[in-house]
PDB file of C-alpha atoms in Angstrom:
ATOM      1  CA  MET W   1      95.759 143.901 138.184  1.00 90.00           C
ATOM      2  CA  GLU W   2      97.264 144.152 134.710  1.00 94.00           C
ATOM      3  CA  LEU W   3     100.230 142.695 132.808  1.00 96.00           C
ATOM      4  CA  HIS W   4     101.188 143.961 129.410  1.00 96.00           C
ATOM      5  CA  TYR W   5     103.737 141.768 126.968  1.00 95.00           C
ATOM      6  CA  SER W   6     104.175 141.010 123.505  1.00 93.00           C
ATOM      7  CA  ILE W   7     104.581 137.767 121.316  1.00 90.00           C
ATOM      8  CA  THR W   8     107.369 138.693 118.749  1.00 87.00           C
ATOM      9  CA  PRO W   9     108.205 136.370 115.352  1.00 84.00           C
ATOM     10  CA  ALA W  10     111.203 135.728 117.513  1.00 81.00           C
ATOM     11  CA  HIS W  11     109.426 134.227 120.004  1.00 79.00           C
ATOM     12  CA  THR W  12     107.267 132.303 117.817  1.00 79.00           C
ATOM     13  CA  GLU W  13     110.400 131.115 115.713  1.00 73.00           C
ATOM     14  CA  ALA W  14     111.755 129.494 119.125  1.00 66.00           C
ATOM     15  CA  TRP W  15     108.974 127.163 119.519  1.00 68.00           C
ATOM     16  CA  ILE W  16     107.138 126.868 116.151  1.00 67.00           C
ATOM     17  CA  ALA W  17     109.379 123.771 114.968  1.00 66.00           C
ATOM     18  CA  GLU W  18     107.955 121.225 117.020  1.00 63.00           C
ATOM     19  CA  PRO W  19     104.241 122.024 116.478  1.00 66.00           C
ATOM     20  CA  LEU W  20     104.565 122.691 113.008  1.00 65.00           C
ATOM     21  CA  LYS W  21     106.106 119.336 112.558  1.00 70.00           C
ATOM     22  CA  GLN W  22     103.423 117.562 114.543  1.00 72.00           C
ATOM     23  CA  GLU W  23     100.743 119.350 112.379  1.00 71.00           C
ATOM     24  CA  LEU W  24     102.465 118.526 108.965  1.00 69.00           C
ATOM     25  CA  LEU W  25     102.537 114.796 110.309  1.00 76.00           C
ATOM     26  CA  ARG W  26      98.897 114.940 110.886  1.00 76.00           C
ATOM     27  CA  ASP W  27      98.158 116.526 107.838  1.00 73.00           C
ATOM     28  CA  ASP W  28     100.046 114.000 106.151  1.00 72.00           C
ATOM     29  CA  GLN W  29      98.284 111.068 107.896  1.00 77.00           C
ATOM     30  CA  GLN W  30      94.925 112.401 107.297  1.00 75.00           C
ATOM     31  CA  HIS W  31      96.026 112.877 103.428  1.00 73.00           C
ATOM     32  CA  VAL W  32      97.374 109.250 103.283  1.00 73.00           C
ATOM     33  CA  GLN W  33      94.208 107.822 104.889  1.00 79.00           C
ATOM     34  CA  ALA W  34      92.074 109.825 102.755  1.00 76.00           C
ATOM     35  CA  MET W  35      93.921 108.756  99.641  1.00 74.00           C
ATOM     36  CA  GLY W  36      93.960 105.291 100.890  1.00 73.00           C
ATOM     37  CA  THR W  37      90.216 105.016 101.270  1.00 80.00           C
ATOM     38  CA  PHE W  38      89.887 106.401  97.770  1.00 72.00           C
ATOM     39  CA  ALA W  39      92.254 103.887  96.387  1.00 70.00           C
ATOM     40  CA  ARG W  40      89.949 101.184  97.910  1.00 74.00           C
ATOM     41  CA  TRP W  41      86.839 102.689  96.523  1.00 76.00           C
ATOM     42  CA  GLN W  42      88.617 102.999  93.194  1.00 72.00           C
ATOM     43  CA  SER W  43      89.878  99.250  93.098  1.00 74.00           C
ATOM     44  CA  ARG W  44      86.457  98.115  94.173  1.00 79.00           C
ATOM     45  CA  PHE W  45      84.560  99.955  91.338  1.00 85.00           C
ATOM     46  CA  ILE W  46      87.338  99.594  88.802  1.00 84.00           C
ATOM     47  CA  GLY W  47      85.269  96.744  87.012  1.00 84.00           C
ATOM     48  CA  PRO W  48      81.962  98.231  86.599  1.00 88.00           C
ATOM     49  CA  VAL W  49      83.415 101.359  85.476  1.00 87.00           C
ATOM     50  CA  MET W  50      85.467 100.037  82.882  1.00 89.00           C
ATOM     51  CA  PHE W  51      82.572  97.831  81.799  1.00 90.00           C
ATOM     52  CA  THR W  52      80.412 101.017  81.512  1.00 92.00           C
ATOM     53  CA  LEU W  53      82.574 103.024  79.889  1.00 91.00           C
ATOM     54  CA  CYS W  54      83.521 100.557  77.178  1.00 90.00           C
ATOM     55  CA  LEU W  55      79.528  99.463  76.758  1.00 91.00           C
ATOM     56  CA  VAL W  56      78.992 102.957  76.233  1.00 92.00           C
ATOM     57  CA  GLY W  57      81.796 103.976  74.096  1.00 91.00           C
ATOM     58  CA  GLY W  58      81.075 101.160  71.660  1.00 89.00           C
ATOM     59  CA  CYS W  59      77.438 102.568  71.395  1.00 89.00           C
ATOM     60  CA  LEU W  60      78.500 105.698  70.927  1.00 89.00           C
ATOM     61  CA  SER W  61      80.988 104.943  68.165  1.00 89.00           C
ATOM     62  CA  ILE W  62      77.848 103.440  66.428  1.00 87.00           C
ATOM     63  CA  TYR W  63      75.947 106.363  67.229  1.00 85.00           C
ATOM     64  CA  PHE W  64      78.303 108.917  65.754  1.00 85.00           C
ATOM     65  CA  PRO W  65      79.178 110.688  63.242  1.00 78.00           C
ATOM     66  CA  GLU W  66      75.391 111.155  62.014  1.00 79.00           C
ATOM     67  CA  ARG W  67      74.034 111.592  65.693  1.00 79.00           C
ATOM     68  CA  THR W  68      70.651 110.037  64.392  1.00 83.00           C
ATOM     69  CA  PHE W  69      68.765 106.937  65.617  1.00 83.00           C
ATOM     70  CA  THR W  70      68.021 104.703  62.896  1.00 86.00           C
ATOM     71  CA  PRO W  71      66.411 101.092  63.346  1.00 87.00           C
ATOM     72  CA  GLU W  72      69.715  99.802  61.987  1.00 87.00           C
ATOM     73  CA  LYS W  73      71.645 101.621  64.557  1.00 88.00           C
ATOM     74  CA  VAL W  74      69.338 100.453  67.347  1.00 88.00           C
ATOM     75  CA  ILE W  75      69.632  96.829  66.137  1.00 89.00           C
ATOM     76  CA  ALA W  76      73.605  97.373  65.794  1.00 91.00           C
ATOM     77  CA  MET W  77      73.904  98.704  69.387  1.00 91.00           C
ATOM     78  CA  VAL W  78      71.723  95.747  70.782  1.00 91.00           C
ATOM     79  CA  ALA W  79      73.995  93.435  68.867  1.00 92.00           C
ATOM     80  CA  PHE W  80      77.137  94.846  70.077  1.00 92.00           C
ATOM     81  CA  ALA W  81      75.775  94.928  73.480  1.00 91.00           C
ATOM     82  CA  LEU W  82      74.837  91.159  73.311  1.00 91.00           C
ATOM     83  CA  ILE W  83      78.320  90.316  71.906  1.00 91.00           C
ATOM     84  CA  PHE W  84      80.265  92.479  73.957  1.00 92.00           C
ATOM     85  CA  ILE W  85      78.686  91.404  77.769  1.00 91.00           C
ATOM     86  CA  PRO W  86      79.588  87.761  77.580  1.00 91.00           C
ATOM     87  CA  LEU W  87      82.874  88.608  76.076  1.00 89.00           C
ATOM     88  CA  TRP W  88      83.638  90.867  78.878  1.00 90.00           C
ATOM     89  CA  TRP W  89      82.637  88.301  81.657  1.00 88.00           C
ATOM     90  CA  ARG W  90      84.868  85.983  79.752  1.00 87.00           C
ATOM     91  CA  PHE W  91      87.891  87.726  79.484  1.00 86.00           C
ATOM     92  CA  SER W  92      88.122  91.133  81.264  1.00 86.00           C
ATOM     93  CA  GLY W  93      88.776  89.376  84.743  1.00 85.00           C
ATOM     94  CA  ARG W  94      92.444  89.166  84.459  1.00 85.00           C
ATOM     95  CA  TRP W  95      92.895  92.749  82.933  1.00 82.00           C
ATOM     96  CA  ILE W  96      90.907  93.859  86.056  1.00 82.00           C
ATOM     97  CA  LYS W  97      92.897  91.951  88.376  1.00 84.00           C
ATOM     98  CA  HIS W  98      96.305  93.524  86.761  1.00 82.00           C
ATOM     99  CA  LEU W  99      94.477  97.138  87.427  1.00 79.00           C
ATOM    100  CA  GLN W 100      93.373  96.701  90.687  1.00 76.00           C
ATOM    101  CA  ALA W 101      97.221  95.412  91.450  1.00 80.00           C
ATOM    102  CA  ARG W 102      98.573  98.572  89.864  1.00 78.00           C
ATOM    103  CA  ILE W 103      96.222 100.779  92.118  1.00 69.00           C
ATOM    104  CA  ALA W 104      97.278  98.810  95.430  1.00 70.00           C
ATOM    105  CA  ALA W 105     101.219  99.135  94.238  1.00 73.00           C
ATOM    106  CA  THR W 106     101.206 102.328  93.797  1.00 70.00           C
ATOM    107  CA  PRO W 107     102.662 104.137  96.960  1.00 64.00           C
ATOM    108  CA  ILE W 108     100.458 107.101  98.532  1.00 57.00           C
ATOM    109  CA  LYS W 109     102.605 109.916  99.217  1.00 59.00           C
ATOM    110  CA  PRO W 110     101.724 113.676 100.119  1.00 54.00           C
ATOM    111  CA  GLN W 111     102.112 115.740  96.994  1.00 56.00           C
ATOM    112  CA  ALA W 112     104.845 118.479  97.158  1.00 53.00           C
ATOM    113  CA  PRO W 113     102.769 121.477  95.888  1.00 52.00           C
ATOM    114  CA  LEU W 114      99.910 120.568  98.092  1.00 53.00           C
ATOM    115  CA  ARG W 115     102.084 119.877 101.248  1.00 57.00           C
ATOM    116  CA  GLY W 116     104.017 123.231 100.649  1.00 62.00           C
ATOM    117  CA  LEU W 117     100.534 124.852 100.860  1.00 60.00           C
ATOM    118  CA  SER W 118      99.583 123.325 104.020  1.00 61.00           C
ATOM    119  CA  GLN W 119     102.836 124.040 105.641  1.00 63.00           C
ATOM    120  CA  ARG W 120     102.165 127.615 105.031  1.00 67.00           C
ATOM    121  CA  LEU W 121      98.797 127.720 106.141  1.00 66.00           C
ATOM    122  CA  ILE W 122      99.467 125.539 109.063  1.00 64.00           C
ATOM    123  CA  GLU W 123     102.377 128.131 109.847  1.00 70.00           C
ATOM    124  CA  THR W 124     100.455 131.296 109.548  1.00 71.00           C
ATOM    125  CA  ARG W 125      97.784 129.657 111.845  1.00 69.00           C
ATOM    126  CA  LEU W 126     100.513 128.917 114.528  1.00 68.00           C
ATOM    127  CA  ARG W 127     101.923 132.480 114.126  1.00 74.00           C
ATOM    128  CA  ALA W 128      98.479 134.289 114.803  1.00 75.00           C
ATOM    129  CA  VAL W 129      99.566 134.236 118.554  1.00 83.00           C
ATOM    130  CA  GLU W 130     102.019 137.015 117.655  1.00 86.00           C
ATOM    131  CA  GLY W 131     100.939 140.658 119.003  1.00 90.00           C
ATOM    132  CA  THR W 132     100.586 142.582 121.976  1.00 94.00           C
ATOM    133  CA  TYR W 133      98.573 141.419 124.984  1.00 95.00           C
ATOM    134  CA  CYS W 134      97.101 142.795 127.990  1.00 96.00           C
ATOM    135  CA  LEU W 135      96.361 140.248 130.885  1.00 96.00           C
ATOM    136  CA  ASN W 136      93.730 141.348 133.477  1.00 96.00           C
ATOM    137  CA  PHE W 137      93.229 139.351 136.572  1.00 96.00           C
ATOM    138  CA  ASP W 138      91.363 139.509 139.892  1.00 95.00           C
ATOM    139  CA  ASP W 139      90.065 137.200 142.622  1.00 94.00           C
ATOM    140  CA  GLN W 140      87.682 135.693 140.221  1.00 95.00           C
ATOM    141  CA  GLY W 141      89.784 135.075 137.168  1.00 96.00           C
ATOM    142  CA  PHE W 142      91.581 136.509 134.506  1.00 96.00           C
ATOM    143  CA  THR W 143      90.842 138.007 130.839  1.00 96.00           C
ATOM    144  CA  LEU W 144      93.244 138.073 128.139  1.00 95.00           C
ATOM    145  CA  LEU W 145      93.099 140.601 125.298  1.00 94.00           C
ATOM    146  CA  ASN W 146      94.937 141.207 122.218  1.00 91.00           C
ATOM    147  CA  ALA W 147      95.677 143.952 120.067  1.00 84.00           C
ATOM    148  CA  ARG W 148      93.378 142.503 117.261  1.00 83.00           C
ATOM    149  CA  GLY W 149      90.277 142.665 119.896  1.00 85.00           C
ATOM    150  CA  GLY W 150      90.448 138.529 120.719  1.00 87.00           C
ATOM    151  CA  GLN W 151      89.566 137.924 123.970  1.00 91.00           C
ATOM    152  CA  SER W 152      89.876 134.737 126.252  1.00 91.00           C
ATOM    153  CA  SER W 153      88.359 134.381 129.852  1.00 94.00           C
ATOM    154  CA  LEU W 154      88.707 131.940 132.449  1.00 95.00           C
ATOM    155  CA  ALA W 155      87.960 131.625 136.230  1.00 96.00           C
ATOM    156  CA  TRP W 156      90.537 130.370 138.502  1.00 96.00           C
ATOM    157  CA  GLU W 157      88.862 127.114 138.969  1.00 96.00           C
ATOM    158  CA  GLN W 158      88.439 126.429 135.289  1.00 96.00           C
ATOM    159  CA  ILE W 159      92.266 126.568 134.925  1.00 96.00           C
ATOM    160  CA  ALA W 160      93.404 122.584 134.361  1.00 95.00           C
ATOM    161  CA  SER W 161      96.854 122.892 132.926  1.00 94.00           C
ATOM    162  CA  VAL W 162      99.798 125.575 133.403  1.00 95.00           C
ATOM    163  CA  GLN W 163     102.591 124.365 131.340  1.00 93.00           C
ATOM    164  CA  GLU W 164     105.978 126.062 131.420  1.00 92.00           C
ATOM    165  CA  ILE W 165     107.938 126.340 128.074  1.00 87.00           C
ATOM    166  CA  ALA W 166     111.253 128.589 127.165  1.00 84.00           C
ATOM    167  CA  ASP W 167     109.294 131.983 127.072  1.00 89.00           C
ATOM    168  CA  PHE W 168     105.681 131.200 128.302  1.00 91.00           C
ATOM    169  CA  TYR W 169     103.401 129.689 130.344  1.00 94.00           C
ATOM    170  CA  LEU W 170     100.598 128.154 128.675  1.00 92.00           C
ATOM    171  CA  VAL W 171      97.152 128.138 130.711  1.00 95.00           C
ATOM    172  CA  ALA W 172      94.454 126.134 129.467  1.00 95.00           C
ATOM    173  CA  ASP W 173      90.753 124.613 130.802  1.00 95.00           C
ATOM    174  CA  ALA W 174      90.269 121.208 129.967  1.00 93.00           C
ATOM    175  CA  ASP W 175      88.396 121.875 126.500  1.00 93.00           C
ATOM    176  CA  MET W 176      91.642 123.733 125.553  1.00 91.00           C
ATOM    177  CA  ALA W 177      94.037 121.157 126.611  1.00 89.00           C
ATOM    178  CA  ARG W 178      92.396 118.620 124.630  1.00 88.00           C
ATOM    179  CA  GLU W 179      92.225 120.896 121.545  1.00 84.00           C
ATOM    180  CA  GLY W 180      95.795 121.696 121.900  1.00 78.00           C
ATOM    181  CA  MET W 181      95.252 125.236 122.420  1.00 85.00           C
ATOM    182  CA  ALA W 182      96.272 127.724 125.399  1.00 89.00           C
ATOM    183  CA  CYS W 183      96.741 131.071 126.549  1.00 92.00           C
ATOM    184  CA  PHE W 184     100.271 132.272 126.189  1.00 92.00           C
ATOM    185  CA  ILE W 185     101.438 134.287 129.234  1.00 94.00           C
ATOM    186  CA  ALA W 186     105.025 135.615 128.519  1.00 94.00           C
ATOM    187  CA  LYS W 187     107.510 135.124 131.237  1.00 94.00           C
ATOM    188  CA  ARG W 188     109.305 138.699 130.334  1.00 93.00           C
ATOM    189  CA  SER W 189     108.082 142.008 128.978  1.00 94.00           C
ATOM    190  CA  ASP W 190     109.476 144.968 127.285  1.00 92.00           C
ATOM    191  CA  LEU W 191     106.507 146.601 127.638  1.00 94.00           C
ATOM    192  CA  MET W 192     106.621 146.943 131.752  1.00 95.00           C
ATOM    193  CA  PRO W 193     109.578 147.803 134.294  1.00 95.00           C
ATOM    194  CA  VAL W 194     111.045 144.494 134.647  1.00 95.00           C
ATOM    195  CA  GLU W 195     110.379 144.280 138.510  1.00 95.00           C
ATOM    196  CA  GLU W 196     106.879 145.316 138.283  1.00 96.00           C
ATOM    197  CA  TYR W 197     106.127 142.853 135.885  1.00 96.00           C
ATOM    198  CA  GLN W 198     107.972 139.942 137.698  1.00 96.00           C
ATOM    199  CA  GLN W 199     106.215 140.753 140.746  1.00 96.00           C
ATOM    200  CA  ARG W 200     102.533 140.906 139.064  1.00 96.00           C
ATOM    201  CA  LEU W 201     103.533 137.518 137.118  1.00 96.00           C
ATOM    202  CA  GLN W 202     104.173 135.834 140.407  1.00 95.00           C
ATOM    203  CA  GLY W 203     100.832 136.836 141.862  1.00 95.00           C
ATOM    204  CA  PHE W 204      99.002 135.868 138.757  1.00 96.00           C
ATOM    205  CA  LEU W 205     100.877 132.227 139.195  1.00 95.00           C
ATOM    206  CA  SER W 206      99.998 132.283 142.694  1.00 95.00           C
ATOM    207  CA  LYS W 207      96.047 132.417 141.798  1.00 95.00           C
ATOM    208  CA  CYS W 208      96.300 129.556 139.458  1.00 95.00           C
ATOM    209  CA  PRO W 209      95.004 126.230 141.145  1.00 94.00           C
ATOM    210  CA  VAL W 210      97.616 124.333 139.054  1.00 91.00           C
ATOM    211  CA  ALA W 211     101.251 124.526 139.746  1.00 90.00           C
ATOM    212  CA  PRO W 212     103.599 124.924 136.506  1.00 91.00           C
ATOM    213  CA  SER W 213     104.951 121.991 134.990  1.00 86.00           C
ATOM    214  CA  ALA W 214     107.532 121.547 132.225  1.00 79.00           C
ATOM    215  CA  HIS W 215     106.252 120.786 128.586  1.00 66.00           C
TER     216      HIS W 215
END
């Protein structure tokens, strides 16, 4: 037995707001977590990095502009290092602590351009369900086909969740439910006679081992 229906932009517009909000919140949390980890490593290594940059910079200032090594330059570099290192350990502590405090005090916020890009990518993914569908079901289970060639199949005993939202039933097995995925089964269709569609839809729901629950 078959059901034919479509998921339109008007459908997704009605339910996309909350999933989009949750996805963006999750994306922001991951961004803040990643930036927090980077800030902690940055604070930890700011001292060694600044020490290396200053030491290398001083040696390079002796090496340039002639770009040749002479005994005099080598002696000057060694002398610079011998003077710089104890001075660094003596006086750099307060400066490094100030830099670490600045890093720790800088608020971590999602950058507007990146958040806008994330929103468009997430919205595009959520709208990927739009299109026409053909649902075939029998005594063993069902197969859902879309116009782009995508296919999902479940045996009746695999179904672990049937959730009801405004215009759809969301049917999923345990793995799909954990990942926030589902097969969208429309409550109404413009592609079939109303009475015939509703009769077949009730036949489909009667075979599901799980009763629909409100989402």
